CSV table of C-alpha atoms in Angstrom, one decimal:
chain,number,residue,atom,x,y,z
C,1,MET,CA,136.7,-153.1,-42.0
C,2,SER,CA,138.3,-150.4,-44.1
C,3,GLU,CA,137.5,-146.7,-43.4
C,4,LYS,CA,135.9,-146.5,-46.9
C,5,GLU,CA,133.6,-149.5,-46.1
C,6,ASP,CA,132.7,-148.0,-42.8
C,7,GLU,CA,131.4,-144.9,-44.5
C,8,LEU,CA,129.2,-146.6,-47.1
C,9,HIS,CA,125.6,-145.5,-47.4
C,10,TRP,CA,123.3,-148.5,-47.1
C,11,ALA,CA,122.2,-148.1,-50.8
C,12,ASP,CA,125.8,-148.5,-51.9
C,13,GLU,CA,126.1,-151.9,-50.3
C,14,LYS,CA,126.1,-155.0,-52.5
C,15,GLU,CA,122.9,-156.9,-52.3
C,16,VAL,CA,123.1,-159.8,-49.8
C,17,VAL,CA,121.2,-162.1,-52.1
C,18,SER,CA,123.1,-161.3,-55.3
C,19,SER,CA,121.9,-164.4,-57.2
C,20,SER,CA,118.5,-166.0,-57.7
C,21,LYS,CA,119.9,-169.5,-57.6
C,22,PRO,CA,120.0,-170.0,-53.8
C,23,LEU,CA,116.5,-168.6,-53.5
C,24,LYS,CA,115.2,-170.9,-56.2
C,25,PHE,CA,116.9,-173.8,-54.5
C,26,LEU,CA,115.1,-172.9,-51.3
C,27,LEU,CA,111.8,-172.7,-53.2
C,28,LEU,CA,112.4,-176.3,-54.4
C,29,LEU,CA,113.1,-177.4,-50.8
C,30,PHE,CA,109.8,-175.7,-49.6
C,31,LYS,CA,107.9,-177.8,-52.1
C,32,VAL,CA,109.5,-181.1,-51.1
C,33,PHE,CA,110.3,-180.9,-47.3
C,34,PRO,CA,108.3,-179.8,-44.2
C,35,ARG,CA,108.9,-176.3,-42.9
C,36,PHE,CA,110.9,-177.3,-39.8
C,37,LEU,CA,113.5,-179.0,-42.0
C,38,ILE,CA,113.9,-175.9,-44.1
C,39,HIS,CA,114.4,-173.8,-41.0
C,40,ILE,CA,117.2,-176.2,-39.8
C,41,PHE,CA,118.9,-175.4,-43.2
C,42,ALA,CA,118.9,-171.7,-42.2
C,43,PHE,CA,121.4,-172.3,-39.4
C,44,PRO,CA,124.4,-173.5,-41.4
C,45,VAL,CA,123.7,-171.0,-44.1
C,46,GLY,CA,123.6,-168.1,-41.6
C,47,PHE,CA,126.7,-169.4,-39.9
C,48,PHE,CA,128.5,-169.6,-43.3
C,49,TYR,CA,127.5,-165.9,-43.9
C,50,PHE,CA,128.7,-165.0,-40.4
C,51,LEU,CA,132.2,-166.6,-41.1
C,52,PHE,CA,132.7,-165.1,-44.6
C,53,SER,CA,131.0,-161.7,-44.4
C,54,SER,CA,133.2,-159.5,-42.3
C,55,ARG,CA,131.1,-156.5,-43.1
C,56,ALA,CA,127.9,-158.0,-41.7
C,57,ARG,CA,129.7,-159.4,-38.7
C,58,LYS,CA,131.4,-156.2,-37.8
C,59,GLU,CA,128.2,-154.1,-38.2
C,60,CYS,CA,126.3,-156.5,-36.0
C,61,ILE,CA,129.0,-156.1,-33.3
C,62,ARG,CA,128.9,-152.3,-33.7
C,63,TYR,CA,125.1,-152.3,-33.3
C,64,GLN,CA,125.1,-154.7,-30.3
C,65,LYS,CA,127.9,-152.7,-28.6
C,66,GLN,CA,125.9,-149.5,-29.1
C,67,MET,CA,122.8,-151.2,-27.6
C,68,ARG,CA,124.8,-152.4,-24.6
C,69,GLU,CA,126.2,-149.0,-24.0
C,70,TYR,CA,122.7,-147.5,-24.1
C,71,THR,CA,121.1,-150.1,-21.9
C,72,GLU,CA,123.9,-149.9,-19.3
C,73,GLY,CA,123.3,-146.1,-19.2
C,74,LEU,CA,119.6,-146.7,-18.6
C,75,ARG,CA,120.4,-149.2,-15.8
C,76,SER,CA,122.5,-146.5,-14.1
C,77,GLU,CA,119.7,-144.1,-14.0
C,78,GLU,CA,117.5,-144.0,-10.8
C,79,THR,CA,114.1,-143.2,-12.2
C,80,SER,CA,111.3,-145.8,-12.1
C,81,PHE,CA,110.8,-145.2,-15.8
C,82,SER,CA,114.3,-146.3,-16.6
C,83,ARG,CA,114.0,-149.4,-14.4
C,84,LYS,CA,110.8,-150.4,-16.3
C,85,THR,CA,112.5,-149.8,-19.7
C,86,VAL,CA,115.5,-152.0,-18.8
C,87,SER,CA,113.4,-154.8,-17.2
C,88,SER,CA,111.3,-155.1,-20.4
C,89,ARG,CA,114.2,-155.6,-22.7
C,90,LYS,CA,115.7,-158.9,-23.8
C,91,ASN,CA,119.2,-157.8,-24.4
C,92,PRO,CA,121.6,-160.7,-24.4
C,93,PRO,CA,124.4,-161.0,-21.7
C,94,ARG,CA,127.1,-160.9,-24.4
C,95,ILE,CA,127.8,-159.8,-28.0
C,96,ARG,CA,126.7,-162.5,-30.4
C,97,ALA,CA,126.8,-161.4,-34.0
C,98,SER,CA,126.2,-165.0,-35.2
C,99,VAL,CA,122.8,-165.0,-33.6
C,100,GLN,CA,121.7,-161.9,-35.4
C,101,ILE,CA,122.9,-163.1,-38.8
C,102,ILE,CA,121.3,-166.5,-38.4
C,103,SER,CA,118.1,-164.7,-37.3
C,104,PHE,CA,118.3,-162.8,-40.7
C,105,SER,CA,118.6,-166.1,-42.5
C,106,LEU,CA,115.4,-167.3,-40.8
C,107,CYS,CA,113.7,-164.0,-41.8
C,108,VAL,CA,114.5,-164.6,-45.5
C,109,LEU,CA,112.9,-168.0,-45.2
C,110,GLU,CA,109.8,-166.4,-43.5
C,111,LYS,CA,109.5,-163.9,-46.4
C,112,MET,CA,109.4,-166.7,-48.9
C,113,GLU,CA,107.0,-168.7,-46.8
C,114,GLY,CA,104.7,-165.7,-46.7
C,115,TRP,CA,104.6,-165.4,-50.5
C,116,LEU,CA,104.1,-169.1,-50.8
C,117,GLY,CA,101.0,-168.7,-48.6
C,118,LYS,CA,102.3,-170.8,-45.8
C,119,ILE,CA,101.7,-168.2,-43.1
C,120,ARG,CA,98.2,-167.6,-41.9
C,121,TYR,CA,96.8,-164.6,-40.0
C,122,GLU,CA,95.3,-166.9,-37.4
C,123,ASN,CA,98.8,-168.1,-36.4
C,124,LEU,CA,100.0,-164.5,-35.6
C,125,ILE,CA,100.1,-163.3,-32.0
C,126,SER,CA,98.9,-159.7,-31.5
C,127,GLU,CA,99.0,-157.4,-28.5
C,128,GLY,CA,97.0,-154.2,-27.7
C,129,GLU,CA,93.9,-152.6,-28.9
C,130,ASP,CA,95.3,-150.7,-31.9
C,131,LEU,CA,95.2,-153.7,-34.2
C,132,ARG,CA,91.5,-154.2,-33.5
C,133,GLY,CA,91.0,-150.5,-34.2
C,134,LEU,CA,92.8,-150.7,-37.5
C,135,ILE,CA,90.8,-153.8,-38.6
C,136,GLU,CA,87.5,-152.0,-37.7
C,137,ARG,CA,88.6,-149.0,-39.7
C,138,LEU,CA,89.4,-151.2,-42.7
C,139,GLU,CA,86.1,-153.0,-42.4
C,140,ARG,CA,84.4,-149.6,-42.7
C,141,GLY,CA,86.3,-149.0,-46.0
C,142,GLU,CA,88.6,-146.4,-44.6
C,143,GLY,CA,92.3,-146.4,-45.4
C,144,ALA,CA,95.4,-145.9,-43.3
C,145,VAL,CA,99.2,-145.3,-43.6
C,146,LEU,CA,101.5,-148.0,-42.1
C,147,ILE,CA,105.1,-147.2,-41.2
C,148,GLY,CA,107.5,-150.1,-40.6
C,149,SER,CA,111.2,-150.8,-40.5
C,150,HIS,CA,113.9,-153.4,-41.1
C,151,LEU,CA,113.4,-154.7,-37.6
C,152,GLY,CA,111.8,-158.1,-38.1
C,153,ASN,CA,109.7,-159.0,-41.1
C,154,ILE,CA,107.6,-156.1,-42.6
C,155,GLU,CA,106.8,-158.4,-45.5
C,156,LEU,CA,104.4,-160.4,-43.3
C,157,LEU,CA,101.5,-157.9,-43.8
C,158,ARG,CA,102.1,-157.5,-47.6
C,159,SER,CA,102.2,-161.3,-48.2
C,160,LEU,CA,99.1,-161.9,-46.0
C,161,SER,CA,97.2,-159.3,-48.0
C,162,SER,CA,97.9,-161.0,-51.3
C,163,PHE,CA,96.0,-164.1,-49.9
C,164,ASN,CA,93.3,-161.9,-48.3
C,165,ARG,CA,94.5,-163.0,-44.8
C,166,THR,CA,94.6,-159.7,-43.0
C,167,GLY,CA,91.8,-160.4,-40.5
C,168,VAL,CA,89.5,-158.1,-42.6
C,169,LYS,CA,86.5,-159.6,-44.3
C,170,ARG,CA,87.1,-157.7,-47.6
C,171,ASN,CA,90.2,-157.6,-49.8
C,172,VAL,CA,92.4,-154.7,-48.7
C,173,PRO,CA,94.6,-153.2,-51.4
C,174,VAL,CA,98.2,-152.5,-50.2
C,175,THR,CA,100.5,-150.1,-51.9
C,176,THR,CA,104.2,-150.2,-50.7
C,177,ILE,CA,106.7,-147.5,-51.2
C,178,MET,CA,110.0,-149.4,-51.4
C,179,GLU,CA,113.6,-148.9,-52.7
C,180,MET,CA,113.7,-151.7,-55.4
C,181,LYS,CA,117.3,-151.6,-56.5
C,182,ALA,CA,118.8,-152.6,-53.2
C,183,THR,CA,117.0,-155.9,-53.2
C,184,GLU,CA,116.6,-156.4,-56.9
C,185,GLN,CA,117.4,-160.2,-57.1
C,186,PHE,CA,115.3,-161.0,-54.1
C,187,ASN,CA,112.3,-159.1,-55.4
C,188,LYS,CA,112.6,-160.9,-58.8
C,189,THR,CA,112.6,-164.2,-57.1
C,190,LEU,CA,109.5,-163.2,-55.0
C,191,GLU,CA,107.7,-162.2,-58.2
C,192,GLU,CA,108.4,-165.6,-59.6
C,193,ILE,CA,107.0,-167.2,-56.5
C,194,ASN,CA,104.0,-165.0,-56.4
C,195,PRO,CA,103.3,-162.4,-59.1
C,196,GLY,CA,101.3,-160.4,-56.6
C,197,SER,CA,104.5,-159.7,-54.6
C,198,THR,CA,105.4,-156.6,-56.7
C,199,PHE,CA,101.9,-155.5,-57.4
C,200,ASN,CA,101.4,-151.8,-56.3
C,201,VAL,CA,105.1,-151.5,-55.3
C,202,ILE,CA,106.4,-147.9,-56.0
C,203,ASP,CA,110.0,-147.0,-56.1
C,204,PRO,CA,110.6,-143.6,-54.4
C,205,GLU,CA,112.4,-142.3,-57.4
C,206,ASN,CA,109.2,-142.7,-59.4
C,207,ILE,CA,107.0,-140.6,-57.1
C,208,THR,CA,105.3,-137.7,-58.9
C,209,PRO,CA,102.2,-135.6,-58.3
C,210,ASP,CA,100.3,-138.3,-60.1
C,211,THR,CA,101.6,-140.8,-57.6
C,212,MET,CA,100.2,-138.7,-54.8
C,213,ILE,CA,96.8,-138.7,-56.4
C,214,PHE,CA,97.0,-142.5,-56.8
C,215,LEU,CA,97.9,-142.9,-53.1
C,216,GLN,CA,95.0,-140.7,-52.1
C,217,GLU,CA,92.7,-142.7,-54.2
C,218,GLN,CA,93.9,-146.0,-52.6
C,219,LEU,CA,93.3,-144.6,-49.2
C,220,GLU,CA,89.8,-143.4,-50.1
C,221,LYS,CA,89.1,-147.0,-51.4
C,222,GLY,CA,90.0,-148.3,-47.9
C,223,GLY,CA,93.5,-149.4,-48.8
C,224,LEU,CA,96.8,-149.3,-47.0
C,225,VAL,CA,99.9,-147.3,-47.9
C,226,VAL,CA,103.1,-148.8,-46.4
C,227,PHE,CA,106.5,-147.2,-45.9
C,228,THR,CA,109.7,-148.1,-44.0
C,229,ALA,CA,111.3,-145.2,-42.2
C,230,ASP,CA,114.6,-146.5,-40.8
C,231,ARG,CA,116.8,-145.9,-43.8
C,232,THR,CA,117.6,-142.6,-45.4
C,233,SER,CA,116.7,-142.2,-49.1
C,234,ALA,CA,119.1,-143.6,-51.7
C,235,ARG,CA,118.5,-140.5,-53.8
C,236,SER,CA,117.9,-137.7,-51.3
C,237,ARG,CA,120.6,-138.5,-48.8
C,238,THR,CA,120.9,-135.1,-47.3
C,239,ARG,CA,117.1,-134.7,-46.7
C,240,VAL,CA,117.0,-136.2,-43.2
C,241,ILE,CA,115.6,-135.8,-39.7
C,242,ARG,CA,118.3,-136.4,-37.1
C,243,LYS,CA,117.1,-138.1,-33.9
C,244,PRO,CA,118.8,-140.0,-31.0
C,245,PHE,CA,118.4,-143.8,-31.4
C,246,LEU,CA,119.8,-146.1,-28.8
C,247,GLY,CA,121.7,-143.2,-27.2
C,248,LYS,CA,123.4,-141.9,-30.4
C,249,GLU,CA,122.3,-139.5,-33.2
C,250,ALA,CA,121.2,-141.2,-36.4
C,251,ASP,CA,119.6,-139.9,-39.6
C,252,PHE,CA,116.1,-140.9,-40.6
C,253,PRO,CA,114.3,-140.1,-44.0
C,254,TYR,CA,112.5,-136.8,-44.0
C,255,GLY,CA,110.6,-137.8,-47.1
C,256,VAL,CA,108.6,-140.6,-45.5
C,257,PHE,CA,107.3,-138.4,-42.8
C,258,LEU,CA,106.5,-135.6,-45.3
C,259,LEU,CA,104.5,-138.0,-47.4
C,260,ALA,CA,102.6,-139.3,-44.4
C,261,GLN,CA,101.7,-135.7,-43.5
C,262,LEU,CA,100.6,-134.9,-47.0
C,263,LEU,CA,98.4,-138.0,-47.2
C,264,ARG,CA,96.7,-137.0,-43.8
C,265,ALA,CA,95.4,-140.4,-43.1
C,266,PRO,CA,95.8,-142.1,-39.7
C,267,VAL,CA,99.3,-143.5,-39.2
C,268,TYR,CA,100.0,-146.9,-37.6
C,269,TYR,CA,103.4,-148.3,-36.8
C,270,VAL,CA,103.7,-152.0,-37.7
C,271,PHE,CA,106.2,-154.6,-36.7
C,272,GLY,CA,106.3,-158.4,-37.5
C,273,LEU,CA,108.6,-160.1,-35.1
C,274,ARG,CA,109.5,-163.7,-34.4
C,275,THR,CA,108.5,-164.7,-30.9
C,276,ARG,CA,111.8,-166.6,-30.4
C,277,THR,CA,114.9,-165.4,-32.1
C,278,LEU,CA,116.2,-168.8,-33.2
C,279,THR,CA,113.7,-171.6,-33.7
C,280,ILE,CA,112.7,-174.2,-36.2
C,281,PHE,CA,109.0,-173.8,-35.3
C,282,PRO,CA,108.5,-170.1,-35.7
C,283,ARG,CA,105.6,-168.0,-34.6
C,284,ASN,CA,105.3,-164.3,-35.1
C,285,TYR,CA,104.0,-161.3,-33.2
C,286,MET,CA,102.1,-158.6,-35.2
C,287,PHE,CA,102.5,-155.3,-33.3
C,288,ILE,CA,100.3,-152.4,-34.4
C,289,GLU,CA,100.5,-149.0,-32.7
C,290,LYS,CA,98.5,-146.0,-33.7
C,291,SER,CA,100.2,-142.6,-33.9
C,292,ALA,CA,99.0,-140.0,-31.5
C,293,VAL,CA,100.3,-137.1,-33.8
C,294,SER,CA,97.7,-135.0,-35.6
C,295,LEU,CA,98.7,-134.6,-39.2
C,296,ASP,CA,95.6,-132.7,-40.4
C,297,VAL,CA,97.3,-129.3,-39.7
C,298,PRO,CA,97.6,-126.0,-41.6
C,299,ARG,CA,100.7,-125.5,-43.8
C,300,SER,CA,102.3,-123.3,-41.1
C,301,LYS,CA,102.3,-126.3,-38.7
C,302,ARG,CA,103.5,-128.9,-41.2
C,303,GLU,CA,107.1,-129.1,-40.1
C,304,GLU,CA,106.1,-129.3,-36.5
C,305,ALA,CA,103.8,-132.2,-37.3
C,306,ILE,CA,106.5,-134.0,-39.3
C,307,ALA,CA,109.1,-133.6,-36.5
C,308,SER,CA,106.6,-134.9,-33.9
C,309,LEU,CA,105.8,-137.9,-36.1
C,310,ALA,CA,109.5,-138.7,-36.7
C,311,ASP,CA,110.2,-138.4,-32.9
C,312,GLU,CA,107.3,-140.8,-32.1
C,313,TYR,CA,108.4,-143.3,-34.7
C,314,VAL,CA,112.0,-143.4,-33.6
C,315,LYS,CA,110.9,-143.9,-29.9
C,316,THR,CA,108.6,-146.8,-31.0
C,317,LEU,CA,111.3,-148.4,-33.1
C,318,GLU,CA,113.7,-148.1,-30.2
C,319,LYS,CA,111.2,-149.8,-27.9
C,320,TYR,CA,110.8,-152.9,-30.1
C,321,THR,CA,114.5,-153.0,-30.9
C,322,LEU,CA,115.2,-153.3,-27.2
C,323,ARG,CA,112.7,-156.1,-26.9
C,324,PHE,CA,113.9,-158.0,-30.0
C,325,PRO,CA,117.6,-157.0,-30.3
C,326,TYR,CA,118.7,-159.8,-32.6
C,327,GLN,CA,116.0,-159.1,-35.2
C,328,TRP,CA,117.6,-155.9,-36.4
C,329,TYR,CA,118.5,-156.3,-40.1
C,330,ASN,CA,120.3,-153.1,-40.9
C,331,PHE,CA,123.8,-154.4,-41.7
C,332,TYR,CA,125.6,-151.1,-42.2
C,333,ASN,CA,126.8,-148.2,-40.0
C,334,PHE,CA,123.4,-147.0,-38.9
C,335,TRP,CA,124.9,-144.0,-36.9
C,336,LEU,CA,126.9,-142.7,-39.9
C,337,LEU,CA,125.8,-139.1,-40.1
C,338,ASN,CA,125.7,-137.3,-43.4
C,339,GLU,CA,127.9,-134.2,-42.8
C,340,GLU,CA,126.2,-132.4,-45.7
C,341,SER,CA,122.7,-133.0,-44.2
C,342,GLU,CA,120.3,-130.2,-43.9
C,343,GLY,CA,119.6,-131.5,-40.5
C,344,GLU,CA,116.1,-131.6,-38.9
C,345,LYS,CA,113.6,-129.7,-40.9
């Protein structure tokens, strides 16, 4: 990997799915063959990508080596907390970039299945009380902010909502804040599959004061506003919060946590993760954790609340990354720090 490639921001990467033809071919396969046969197809496709994409392969190795270094450091510590953390992880015994890339191929298939209506809420496995609490809140007509990541399949919730399969008796409007350019071809194909896939999707570059009013209205109607917070902004690259992740400093987007604070609705962290990394009969966990950070604070306490929210998010993301290490789909140098960054606000 060249030094120039190594220093690329994620938004400058070429889109993995750069043509709609392979996706349309997959769509045709879904209409003709059973699901498990399509999942078998993901294995050779993922292995082909592993062989011919040196960038993805080397970034998987970088990430897995960083995780290994971090978990070995935890293992060497003597506290009971560290032993519990290490014992709960599912870190593999050796570096296997191919597994992570094939896992990504399966995730692409699951996204398409979701928008085709082939995934049902009843088939999801949930843990903890916070999901029940969120459902009860939505049943009362009260909205919430969800913050996800590129660990696993964040599309699960959005696709389920388009078929009114969220576990809530009423239809829950979902508004997603998402960088559109980076996955332009994939999003176009999803829109062809299901026109609802791009309904109420807002690109961050289009956020204005009117957008904030619209988001507030959606929350007051009992809707969900969804962000991902593991990639720095494509347009405000120096506006970051720097936090340790897997034992090394990384930049996270300040703007996501600022917007969450300004909206002042309860925040939940959401993760959709495959129960088994490589399988032709997939099932998914839906993890929901409510934030303990109070965001309804005076202006003088805003930055403190934002920093606390970011810290809590990064620790939650790290916890699930340790548990599902091969479902990490950030194929770039995640620990590349912006030297021009303003740092933590």
